[in-house]
């Protein structure tokens, strides 16, 4: 279960498995430099700690990251402090030791093109807008045209590349976000000037807010006789979207996708916003990114469209996703040109995977088969451990130990039911228990609702509505709970009960196992193996270790590894011998007593 930090406690520093103040005073604190951008794997190398231990610690504190994910520097600093390191500030790095991104022989951070998705209500001109933008950038005699239909394409505006993802709508957008694929940098919200905001517009707005992605509003169809841009702007403000013209921060552009009017202004604003966002990538790394589309071709086998997000994809690279592996045999861009490599933000179609991967899944590349096997092993471990139940995810998102929050998606039978029901739900909350109705609409529960719930850690409530079979299937896959009710007070009681359940249960520190140190062995430069025999109970990898000497507590902290002979094991039972390595502590002697502690819910 995820431990929640108190108000004055950072999530990782407050972990029950962290080293005590006493233990820190007894070991030399090492100083390290952590760059502005660092992956979990790179951080593990910096600290000489196994990446799986970092992943487990992050997971215990609500951060579901895999070995190749970029970790926010603030979290990386907390994690380093948790393991007994002192982190030098970035200012010191610039005047003294440089981070790996500043070294001449290290990776180079470069500007990369923005990746754009276009969302909005059906028939408001999303497809026409995409086509118009493309046509202004495609020369009539260009080889291949856009006939590749790879699901994405890249255009140039004043020699500046911009990538557009041609998704079928906010469902696909949210599905990728739900799988952890933060594929888009900016979202264009298309609203027709003659229609104004419609139900799918509101749904798209809620999906964009849940994804926390910058937005530009494109008011389309300004050439229509019934166009009313002011009405659209007023409706946007009613939905908490305040454009710059009205004193807000959201950029808006008036366009006619059909006639090509206003497109230059829209593209200029995309480039302006991307410049503000300072989009960077490292082309010297192995490639990583997202699968956009995939299909099985009867002649060439699995055909995969992917977007490179970091690094450089090259012919001959070994590539792997959660379910597929292979060696890249062919790279083709959106106009049919054969390439030898693809840099960040470039969508390409490749051949070489052994099976069809899932759209929205993450891919990685490596240069040789040996590295591929190692990466697959580490990815498998982190992936298996990342599966958590929804209620625990909700706990992880609470702001503090005193404040719990519950995100809700509400579907009702009639539009008129929404407002009073939302008001009743919000009245259940207070300063310590927050209720966030992130989306409410009438109609049956659909796949879109489940996808939004998955990406925002919400629970779906239905009042007198039908759940589509496809939504039920997706909910089971994404571990999303659907709660149906036909009586209002029962729905409200259910929400109140769930909110109370989010409160952190009382935990008790117990001694799960006791062992005696029989011998010690040096292990590398910075570690010592304690040869132990378990006298009582069971010692497990996730336990907090208390090292006792002469009935005095000498050290308290996590273990780095646990072995039985040469095998890594998850636990050692009573009567078994094994080897144990502690994190950031080496003063272990024969005769010391090992106490393995765990927190158990009362």
Coordinates of C-alpha atoms in Angstrom, one line a residue:
X1 CA 0.0 0.0 0.0
X2 CA 1.3 3.5 -0.8
X3 CA 2.3 5.5 2.2
X4 CA 1.1 9.0 2.1
X5 CA 3.3 11.9 3.3
X6 CA 2.3 14.3 6.0
X7 CA 2.0 18.0 5.3
X8 CA 5.6 18.8 6.2
X9 CA 7.0 15.6 4.7
X10 CA 8.1 14.8 1.2
X11 CA 6.8 11.6 -0.2
X12 CA 10.1 9.8 -0.5
X13 CA 11.8 11.4 2.5
X14 CA 8.8 10.4 4.6
X15 CA 8.9 6.7 3.6
X16 CA 9.0 4.3 6.4
X17 CA 11.9 2.5 4.7
X18 CA 14.2 5.4 4.7
X19 CA 17.4 5.5 6.7
X20 CA 17.1 7.1 10.1
X21 CA 19.0 10.2 11.2
X22 CA 21.1 8.2 13.5
X23 CA 22.3 5.9 10.7
X24 CA 23.2 8.9 8.4
X25 CA 25.5 10.2 11.1
X26 CA 27.4 7.0 11.2
X27 CA 28.2 6.8 7.5
X28 CA 30.0 9.2 5.1
X29 CA 27.4 11.1 3.1
X30 CA 28.5 11.0 -0.6
X31 CA 28.0 14.0 -2.8
X32 CA 26.6 13.5 -6.3
X33 CA 25.5 15.6 -9.2
X34 CA 22.0 15.0 -10.7
X35 CA 21.4 16.7 -14.0
X36 CA 18.2 18.5 -14.9
X37 CA 17.0 15.6 -17.0
X38 CA 17.8 12.0 -15.8
X39 CA 16.2 8.6 -16.3
X40 CA 15.7 6.0 -13.5
X41 CA 18.5 3.9 -15.1
X42 CA 20.9 6.8 -15.2
X43 CA 20.1 7.7 -11.6
X44 CA 20.8 4.1 -10.5
X45 CA 24.2 4.3 -12.2
X46 CA 25.0 7.6 -10.5
X47 CA 24.2 6.2 -7.1
X48 CA 25.5 2.6 -7.8
X49 CA 22.2 1.2 -6.7
X50 CA 20.2 -1.4 -8.6
X51 CA 17.5 0.2 -10.7
X52 CA 14.9 -2.2 -9.5
X53 CA 15.4 -0.9 -5.9
X54 CA 14.8 2.7 -7.1
X55 CA 11.7 1.6 -9.0
X56 CA 10.3 -0.3 -6.0
X57 CA 10.9 2.8 -3.7
X58 CA 9.3 5.1 -6.2
X59 CA 6.3 2.7 -6.5
X60 CA 5.9 2.6 -2.7
X61 CA 5.5 6.3 -2.9
X62 CA 3.0 6.5 -5.8
X63 CA 5.4 7.1 -8.7
X64 CA 4.9 4.4 -11.4
X65 CA 8.0 4.7 -13.5
X66 CA 9.9 2.1 -15.6
X67 CA 13.7 1.9 -15.9
X68 CA 13.9 4.2 -19.0
X69 CA 11.4 6.8 -17.8
X70 CA 12.6 10.4 -17.1
X71 CA 12.3 11.2 -13.5
X72 CA 11.6 14.8 -12.3
X73 CA 14.8 16.2 -10.7
X74 CA 13.0 17.2 -7.5
X75 CA 11.9 13.5 -7.0
X76 CA 15.4 12.3 -8.0
X77 CA 16.9 14.5 -5.4
X78 CA 14.6 13.2 -2.7
X79 CA 15.3 9.7 -3.8
X80 CA 19.1 10.3 -3.5
X81 CA 18.7 11.8 -0.1
X82 CA 16.6 8.8 1.0
X83 CA 19.6 6.6 0.1
X84 CA 22.0 8.7 2.0
X85 CA 23.4 11.0 -0.7
X86 CA 24.0 14.7 -0.7
X87 CA 22.9 16.3 -4.0
X88 CA 24.9 19.3 -5.2
X89 CA 22.7 22.1 -6.5
X90 CA 22.6 22.8 -10.2
X91 CA 24.4 26.1 -9.7
X92 CA 27.4 24.2 -8.3
X93 CA 27.4 21.8 -11.3
X94 CA 27.7 24.7 -13.7
X95 CA 30.8 26.2 -11.9
X96 CA 32.4 23.0 -10.9
X97 CA 31.6 19.4 -11.9
X98 CA 29.3 19.4 -14.9
X99 CA 26.4 17.1 -15.3
X100 CA 26.5 14.4 -17.9
X101 CA 24.4 16.6 -20.2
X102 CA 26.9 19.4 -20.1
X103 CA 30.0 17.2 -20.8
X104 CA 31.5 17.4 -24.2
X105 CA 31.5 13.6 -24.5
X106 CA 28.0 13.2 -23.1
X107 CA 24.5 13.4 -24.7
X108 CA 23.5 16.7 -26.3
X109 CA 20.2 18.3 -25.6
X110 CA 18.7 19.8 -28.7
X111 CA 15.4 21.6 -29.6
X112 CA 12.9 19.2 -31.1
X113 CA 9.7 19.8 -33.1
X114 CA 6.4 20.0 -31.2
X115 CA 3.9 17.2 -31.4
X116 CA 0.3 18.3 -31.9
X117 CA -3.1 16.5 -31.5
X118 CA -6.4 18.1 -32.7
X119 CA -9.5 17.4 -30.7
X120 CA -13.1 18.6 -30.7
X121 CA -16.7 17.8 -31.5
X122 CA -17.6 15.7 -34.5
X123 CA -18.2 17.8 -37.7
X124 CA -16.5 20.8 -36.3
X125 CA -13.7 20.5 -38.9
X126 CA -10.9 18.5 -37.2
X127 CA -10.2 16.4 -40.3
X128 CA -10.6 19.4 -42.7
X129 CA -8.1 21.4 -40.6
X130 CA -5.6 18.6 -40.7
X131 CA -6.0 18.2 -44.5
X132 CA -5.7 22.0 -45.1
X133 CA -2.5 22.3 -43.0
X134 CA -1.0 19.3 -44.9
X135 CA -2.0 20.6 -48.3
X136 CA -0.2 23.9 -47.7
X137 CA 3.0 22.0 -47.1
X138 CA 2.8 19.2 -49.8
X139 CA 4.2 20.0 -53.2
X140 CA 2.0 18.6 -55.9
X141 CA 4.7 16.4 -57.4
X142 CA 6.1 15.1 -54.1
X143 CA 6.9 11.4 -54.2
X144 CA 4.5 9.3 -52.3
X145 CA 2.3 12.2 -51.3
X146 CA 0.4 11.5 -48.1
X147 CA -0.8 8.2 -49.3
X148 CA 1.1 6.3 -46.7
X149 CA -1.6 6.9 -44.1
X150 CA 0.8 6.2 -41.2
X151 CA -1.4 8.0 -38.6
X152 CA 0.9 11.0 -38.3
X153 CA 2.8 13.4 -40.4
X154 CA 5.3 16.2 -40.2
X155 CA 5.0 19.6 -42.0
X156 CA 7.3 22.6 -42.1
X157 CA 6.2 26.2 -41.4
X158 CA 8.9 28.7 -42.3
X159 CA 11.4 25.8 -42.2
X160 CA 10.3 24.8 -38.7
X161 CA 9.0 21.3 -38.4
X162 CA 5.7 20.5 -36.7
X163 CA 4.3 17.0 -36.2
X164 CA 0.6 16.3 -36.2
X165 CA -0.9 13.1 -34.8
X166 CA -3.9 12.0 -36.9
X167 CA -5.9 10.3 -34.1
X168 CA -9.6 9.6 -34.4
X169 CA -10.4 11.8 -31.5
X170 CA -10.0 12.3 -27.8
X171 CA -10.6 8.6 -27.1
X172 CA -7.3 7.6 -28.7
X173 CA -5.6 10.6 -27.2
X174 CA -6.6 9.6 -23.7
X175 CA -6.0 5.9 -24.3
X176 CA -2.3 6.8 -25.0
X177 CA -2.2 9.0 -21.9
X178 CA -3.7 6.2 -19.8
X179 CA -0.9 3.9 -20.9
X180 CA 1.7 6.4 -19.8
X181 CA 2.4 7.6 -23.3
X182 CA 2.6 11.4 -23.1
X183 CA 2.6 11.7 -26.8
X184 CA 1.5 15.3 -27.4
X185 CA 3.0 18.6 -26.4
X186 CA 0.1 20.8 -27.5
X187 CA -3.6 20.1 -28.2
X188 CA -5.6 22.1 -30.7
X189 CA -9.2 22.3 -29.5
X190 CA -11.4 22.9 -32.6
X191 CA -14.7 24.7 -32.0
X192 CA -17.1 25.6 -34.8
X193 CA -18.0 29.3 -34.8
X194 CA -21.5 28.5 -36.0
X195 CA -22.3 25.6 -33.6
X196 CA -20.4 26.7 -30.5
X197 CA -19.5 24.3 -27.7
X198 CA -21.1 20.9 -28.0
X199 CA -21.1 17.8 -25.7
X200 CA -18.0 16.3 -27.3
X201 CA -16.3 19.6 -27.0
X202 CA -16.8 19.6 -23.2
X203 CA -15.7 16.0 -23.1
X204 CA -12.5 16.9 -25.1
X205 CA -11.9 19.8 -22.7
X206 CA -12.1 17.5 -19.7
X207 CA -9.7 15.0 -21.3
X208 CA -7.2 17.8 -22.1
X209 CA -7.4 19.1 -18.5
X210 CA -6.9 15.6 -17.1
X211 CA -3.8 15.2 -19.3
X212 CA -2.5 18.6 -18.2
X213 CA -1.4 19.4 -21.8
X214 CA -1.1 23.0 -23.1
X215 CA -4.0 24.0 -25.4
X216 CA -4.7 26.4 -28.3
X217 CA -8.3 27.0 -29.3
X218 CA -9.0 27.1 -33.0
X219 CA -12.4 28.7 -33.7
X220 CA -13.2 27.2 -37.1
X221 CA -15.8 27.9 -39.8
X222 CA -15.5 31.7 -39.4
X223 CA -16.7 31.9 -43.1
X224 CA -20.1 30.5 -42.1
X225 CA -23.0 32.9 -42.4
X226 CA -24.1 32.0 -38.8
X227 CA -20.6 32.2 -37.3
X228 CA -20.4 33.9 -33.9
X229 CA -16.9 33.8 -32.4
X230 CA -17.9 35.9 -29.4
X231 CA -20.5 33.3 -28.4
X232 CA -17.8 30.6 -28.6
X233 CA -15.4 32.7 -26.4
X234 CA -18.2 33.2 -23.8
X235 CA -19.0 29.5 -23.8
X236 CA -15.4 28.7 -23.3
X237 CA -15.2 31.0 -20.3
X238 CA -18.2 29.3 -18.8
X239 CA -16.2 26.1 -19.0
X240 CA -13.1 27.7 -17.3
X241 CA -11.3 28.2 -20.6
X242 CA -10.3 31.9 -20.6
X243 CA -8.5 33.0 -23.8
X244 CA -5.9 35.8 -24.0
X245 CA -8.4 38.2 -25.5
X246 CA -10.5 37.9 -22.4
X247 CA -7.7 38.3 -20.0
X248 CA -6.7 34.6 -19.8
X249 CA -3.6 32.6 -20.9
X250 CA -5.1 30.3 -23.6
X251 CA -4.2 31.3 -27.1
X252 CA -7.1 31.4 -29.6
X253 CA -7.1 31.6 -33.4
X254 CA -9.9 32.2 -35.8
X255 CA -9.7 30.0 -38.9
X256 CA -11.5 28.6 -41.9
X257 CA -10.1 25.2 -42.5
X258 CA -12.2 25.0 -45.7
X259 CA -10.8 28.2 -47.3
X260 CA -7.4 28.0 -45.6
X261 CA -7.8 31.3 -43.8
X262 CA -6.0 31.9 -40.5
X263 CA -3.7 28.8 -40.8
X264 CA -0.5 30.8 -40.8
X265 CA -1.5 32.5 -37.6
X266 CA -2.4 29.1 -36.0
X267 CA 1.0 27.6 -37.1
X268 CA 2.9 30.7 -35.8
X269 CA 1.2 30.3 -32.4
X270 CA 2.0 26.6 -32.3
X271 CA 5.7 27.5 -32.8
X272 CA 5.5 30.3 -30.3
X273 CA 4.0 28.1 -27.6
X274 CA 6.5 25.3 -28.3
X275 CA 9.3 27.8 -27.9
X276 CA 7.9 28.8 -24.5
X277 CA 7.7 25.1 -23.6
X278 CA 11.4 24.6 -24.4
X279 CA 11.0 21.1 -25.9
X280 CA 14.3 19.2 -25.7
X281 CA 15.6 15.8 -26.6
X282 CA 18.9 13.9 -26.7
X283 CA 19.6 12.6 -30.2
X284 CA 22.7 10.6 -29.0
X285 CA 20.7 8.1 -27.0
X286 CA 19.0 4.9 -28.0
X287 CA 15.5 5.7 -29.3
X288 CA 12.4 5.6 -27.2
X289 CA 8.9 6.7 -28.0
X290 CA 5.3 5.6 -28.6
X291 CA 3.5 3.2 -31.0
X292 CA 0.9 5.2 -32.9
X293 CA -0.6 2.5 -35.2
X294 CA 0.2 -1.1 -36.0
X295 CA -1.2 -3.7 -38.4
X296 CA -0.4 -7.0 -39.9
X297 CA 0.6 -6.9 -43.6
X298 CA 0.2 -10.3 -45.4
X299 CA 3.4 -9.7 -47.4
X300 CA 5.7 -7.9 -45.0
X301 CA 4.4 -8.9 -41.6
X302 CA 3.8 -6.5 -38.6
X303 CA 3.9 -2.9 -39.8
X304 CA 4.3 -0.3 -37.1
X305 CA 3.9 3.5 -37.1
X306 CA 5.8 5.0 -34.2
X307 CA 6.8 8.4 -32.9
X308 CA 10.4 8.9 -31.7
X309 CA 10.3 11.0 -28.5
X310 CA 14.0 10.8 -27.5
X311 CA 17.2 9.4 -29.0
X312 CA 17.7 8.4 -32.6
X313 CA 16.1 5.4 -34.3
X314 CA 18.4 3.6 -36.7
X315 CA 18.2 0.8 -39.2
X316 CA 19.5 -2.4 -37.6
X317 CA 18.6 -1.3 -34.1
X318 CA 17.0 -3.9 -31.8
X319 CA 13.5 -2.7 -30.7
X320 CA 11.2 -3.9 -28.0
X321 CA 7.8 -3.1 -26.6
X322 CA 5.9 -4.7 -23.7
X323 CA 4.8 -7.6 -26.0
X324 CA 6.9 -7.4 -29.1
X325 CA 10.6 -7.5 -30.0
X326 CA 12.6 -7.4 -33.3
X327 CA 15.3 -5.8 -35.4
X328 CA 14.5 -2.8 -37.5
X329 CA 14.6 -3.7 -41.2
X330 CA 12.9 -0.7 -42.8
X331 CA 12.2 3.0 -41.9
X332 CA 9.7 5.0 -44.1
X333 CA 8.4 8.5 -43.4
X334 CA 4.9 9.9 -44.0
X335 CA 5.6 10.7 -47.7
X336 CA 7.1 7.3 -48.5
X337 CA 10.7 8.1 -48.4
X338 CA 13.1 5.4 -47.1
X339 CA 15.3 6.6 -44.2
X340 CA 18.3 5.2 -42.4
X341 CA 17.4 7.0 -39.1
X342 CA 14.7 9.0 -37.4
X343 CA 15.2 11.7 -34.8
X344 CA 12.8 12.9 -32.1
X345 CA 9.3 14.0 -33.0
X346 CA 9.5 12.3 -36.4
X347 CA 6.7 9.8 -37.1
X348 CA 7.8 6.8 -39.2
X349 CA 6.6 3.4 -40.3
X350 CA 9.0 0.5 -39.5
X351 CA 9.2 -3.3 -40.3
X352 CA 10.9 -5.8 -38.1
X353 CA 8.8 -6.5 -35.0
X354 CA 7.9 -10.1 -34.4
X355 CA 4.3 -9.4 -33.6
X356 CA 1.8 -6.5 -33.8
X357 CA 2.2 -4.2 -30.8
X358 CA -0.5 -2.3 -29.0
X359 CA -1.2 1.3 -30.2
X360 CA -0.1 3.6 -27.4
X361 CA 2.5 1.3 -26.0
X362 CA 6.1 2.4 -25.3
X363 CA 9.0 1.2 -27.4
X364 CA 12.8 1.3 -26.7
X365 CA 15.8 0.4 -28.8
X366 CA 19.2 -0.9 -28.1
X367 CA 22.2 -1.7 -30.3
X368 CA 22.8 -5.4 -29.6
X369 CA 20.9 -8.5 -28.7
X370 CA 22.7 -8.9 -25.4
X371 CA 21.5 -5.5 -24.2
X372 CA 18.0 -6.3 -25.5
X373 CA 17.8 -9.4 -23.2
X374 CA 18.9 -7.3 -20.2
X375 CA 16.5 -4.5 -21.0
X376 CA 13.6 -7.0 -21.4
X377 CA 14.4 -8.6 -18.1
X378 CA 14.4 -5.3 -16.2
X379 CA 11.4 -4.0 -18.0
X380 CA 9.5 -7.2 -17.2
X381 CA 10.3 -6.8 -13.5
X382 CA 9.2 -3.1 -13.3
X383 CA 6.1 -3.8 -15.4
X384 CA 4.9 -6.7 -13.2
X385 CA 5.4 -4.7 -10.0
X386 CA 3.6 -1.6 -11.4
X387 CA 0.1 -3.2 -11.4
X388 CA -1.8 -1.7 -8.5
X389 CA -5.5 -1.6 -7.6
X390 CA -7.3 1.6 -8.3
X391 CA -8.0 2.5 -4.7
X392 CA -4.3 2.5 -4.0
X393 CA -3.7 4.8 -7.0
X394 CA -6.3 7.2 -5.6
X395 CA -4.5 7.1 -2.2
X396 CA -1.2 7.9 -4.0
X397 CA -2.7 11.0 -5.5
X398 CA -3.8 12.5 -2.2
X399 CA -2.0 15.7 -1.4
X400 CA -1.1 14.8 2.2
X401 CA -1.9 12.5 5.1
X402 CA -4.6 14.8 6.3
X403 CA -6.2 15.4 2.9
X404 CA -7.8 12.6 0.8
X405 CA -9.4 13.1 -2.6
X406 CA -11.7 11.2 -4.8
X407 CA -12.0 11.8 -8.6
X408 CA -15.4 11.0 -10.0
X409 CA -16.9 10.6 -13.5
X410 CA -20.7 10.8 -13.4
X411 CA -23.1 9.6 -16.1
X412 CA -26.8 10.2 -15.6
X413 CA -30.0 9.3 -17.4
X414 CA -31.1 12.9 -18.1
X415 CA -29.3 16.2 -18.6
X416 CA -31.4 17.8 -15.9
X417 CA -30.2 15.3 -13.3
X418 CA -26.6 16.4 -13.6
X419 CA -26.5 19.7 -11.8
X420 CA -28.4 18.8 -8.6
X421 CA -26.6 15.5 -8.4
X422 CA -23.2 17.1 -8.8
X423 CA -24.1 19.7 -6.1
X424 CA -25.1 16.9 -3.7
X425 CA -21.9 15.0 -4.4
X426 CA -19.7 18.1 -3.8
X427 CA -21.5 18.8 -0.5
X428 CA -20.2 15.5 0.8
X429 CA -16.6 16.8 0.7
X430 CA -14.8 19.0 3.2
X431 CA -11.3 20.4 3.7
X432 CA -9.9 17.0 4.6
X433 CA -11.9 14.9 2.1
X434 CA -12.1 16.4 -1.4
X435 CA -14.5 15.3 -4.1
X436 CA -13.6 16.2 -7.7
X437 CA -16.3 15.6 -10.4
X438 CA -13.9 15.8 -13.3
X439 CA -16.6 14.9 -15.9
X440 CA -20.4 14.7 -15.8
X441 CA -22.8 14.1 -18.7
X442 CA -25.9 12.3 -19.7
X443 CA -26.0 9.0 -21.6
X444 CA -24.6 5.5 -21.2
X445 CA -21.2 4.7 -19.9
X446 CA -18.8 4.4 -22.8
X447 CA -15.2 3.5 -23.5
X448 CA -14.3 7.2 -23.5
X449 CA -15.5 7.4 -19.9
X450 CA -13.3 4.4 -18.9
X451 CA -10.3 5.9 -20.7
X452 CA -10.7 9.2 -18.9
X453 CA -11.1 7.4 -15.6
X454 CA -7.9 5.5 -16.3
X455 CA -5.8 8.5 -17.1
X456 CA -7.2 10.6 -14.1
X457 CA -7.5 7.8 -11.5
X458 CA -11.2 8.3 -11.2
X459 CA -14.2 6.0 -10.4
X460 CA -17.1 5.9 -12.8
X461 CA -20.6 6.3 -11.3
X462 CA -23.7 5.6 -13.3
X463 CA -27.2 6.8 -12.3
X464 CA -30.0 5.0 -14.2
X465 CA -27.7 4.4 -17.2
X466 CA -26.6 1.4 -19.3
X467 CA -22.9 0.5 -19.6
X468 CA -21.8 -0.4 -23.1
X469 CA -20.3 -4.0 -23.3
X470 CA -17.1 -2.5 -24.8
X471 CA -16.8 -0.2 -21.9
X472 CA -17.3 -3.1 -19.4
X473 CA -14.5 -5.1 -21.2
X474 CA -12.2 -2.1 -21.2
X475 CA -12.9 -1.4 -17.5
X476 CA -11.9 -4.9 -16.6
X477 CA -8.7 -4.6 -18.5
X478 CA -7.8 -1.2 -17.0
X479 CA -8.9 -2.2 -13.5
X480 CA -11.6 0.6 -13.4
X481 CA -14.6 0.2 -11.1
X482 CA -18.0 1.0 -12.5
X483 CA -20.6 1.7 -9.8
X484 CA -24.2 1.7 -10.9
X485 CA -27.1 3.1 -8.9
X486 CA -30.8 3.8 -9.4
X487 CA -31.5 5.6 -6.1
X488 CA -29.8 8.9 -5.4
X489 CA -29.2 8.4 -1.6
X490 CA -27.6 5.0 -2.2
X491 CA -25.2 6.6 -4.8
X492 CA -24.3 9.4 -2.3
X493 CA -23.8 6.8 0.5
X494 CA -21.5 4.8 -1.8
X495 CA -19.4 7.9 -2.5
X496 CA -19.1 8.8 1.2
X497 CA -18.1 5.2 2.0
X498 CA -15.4 5.3 -0.7
X499 CA -14.1 8.6 0.6
X500 CA -13.8 7.3 4.1
X501 CA -12.0 4.2 2.8
X502 CA -9.3 6.5 1.3
X503 CA -8.2 7.5 4.7
X504 CA -4.9 5.8 5.5
X505 CA -5.4 2.8 7.8
X506 CA -3.4 2.5 11.0
X507 CA -0.2 0.5 10.5
X508 CA 1.9 -1.3 13.1
X509 CA 5.6 -2.0 12.9
X510 CA 6.3 -5.7 13.5
X511 CA 9.4 -7.8 13.5
X512 CA 8.8 -10.3 10.6
X513 CA 12.1 -12.1 10.9
X514 CA 15.3 -12.4 12.9
X515 CA 18.7 -13.5 11.6
X516 CA 22.3 -13.8 12.8
X517 CA 25.3 -12.6 10.9
X518 CA 27.7 -15.6 10.6
X519 CA 30.3 -14.0 8.3
X520 CA 31.0 -10.9 6.1
X521 CA 32.5 -10.5 2.7
X522 CA 33.6 -7.5 0.6
X523 CA 31.3 -6.7 -2.3
X524 CA 32.7 -4.2 -4.8
X525 CA 34.0 -0.9 -3.5
X526 CA 30.9 0.3 -1.6
X527 CA 29.2 -2.7 -0.1
X528 CA 29.6 -5.6 2.2
X529 CA 27.7 -8.9 2.1
X530 CA 26.5 -10.3 5.4
X531 CA 26.3 -14.1 5.4
X532 CA 23.2 -14.8 7.6
X533 CA 21.1 -17.6 9.0
X534 CA 17.4 -16.9 9.6
X535 CA 16.6 -17.9 13.2
X536 CA 12.9 -16.9 13.3
X537 CA 10.2 -15.8 10.8
X538 CA 10.9 -14.7 7.3
X539 CA 13.1 -12.0 5.9
X540 CA 11.8 -10.4 2.7
X541 CA 13.3 -8.0 0.1
X542 CA 10.9 -5.1 1.0
X543 CA 11.6 -5.3 4.8
X544 CA 13.2 -2.4 6.7
X545 CA 16.4 -3.8 8.3
X546 CA 17.4 -3.0 11.9
X547 CA 21.0 -4.0 12.6
X548 CA 21.5 -4.7 16.3
X549 CA 24.9 -5.0 18.1
X550 CA 25.1 -5.6 21.8
X551 CA 21.3 -5.0 22.0
X552 CA 21.8 -1.5 20.5
X553 CA 20.3 -0.3 17.3
X554 CA 23.3 0.5 15.0
X555 CA 21.5 1.0 11.7
X556 CA 18.0 1.2 10.2
X557 CA 17.3 1.1 6.5
X558 CA 16.5 -0.9 3.3
X559 CA 18.4 -3.8 1.9
X560 CA 20.0 -3.7 -1.5
X561 CA 19.8 -7.4 -2.3
X562 CA 19.0 -10.8 -0.8
X563 CA 20.5 -14.0 -2.0
X564 CA 20.4 -17.7 -1.4
X565 CA 23.7 -19.1 -2.6
X566 CA 24.1 -17.3 -6.0
X567 CA 20.4 -16.8 -6.7
X568 CA 18.5 -13.5 -6.0
X569 CA 15.5 -14.4 -3.9
X570 CA 12.5 -12.5 -2.6
X571 CA 12.6 -14.0 0.9
X572 CA 14.5 -16.3 3.2
X573 CA 12.5 -18.5 5.7
X574 CA 13.5 -19.7 9.1
X575 CA 16.5 -22.2 9.0
X576 CA 17.8 -21.0 5.7
X577 CA 21.2 -19.3 5.0
X578 CA 21.8 -16.5 2.6
X579 CA 23.5 -13.3 1.8
X580 CA 22.2 -9.8 2.5
X581 CA 23.6 -6.4 1.4
X582 CA 22.4 -3.2 3.1
X583 CA 21.9 0.1 1.4
X584 CA 24.6 2.7 2.2
X585 CA 26.0 0.8 5.2
X586 CA 29.0 -1.4 5.5
X587 CA 29.8 -1.6 9.2
X588 CA 28.5 -5.2 9.7
X589 CA 30.3 -7.7 11.9
X590 CA 30.0 -11.4 12.7
X591 CA 27.5 -11.8 15.5
X592 CA 25.3 -8.8 14.7
X593 CA 21.6 -9.4 14.8
X594 CA 19.4 -8.6 11.8
X595 CA 15.8 -7.7 12.5
X596 CA 13.5 -7.5 9.4
X597 CA 10.6 -5.1 10.1
X598 CA 7.4 -4.6 8.1
X599 CA 4.4 -2.4 8.4
X600 CA 1.1 -4.4 8.9
X601 CA -2.4 -2.9 8.7
X602 CA -4.2 -3.3 12.0

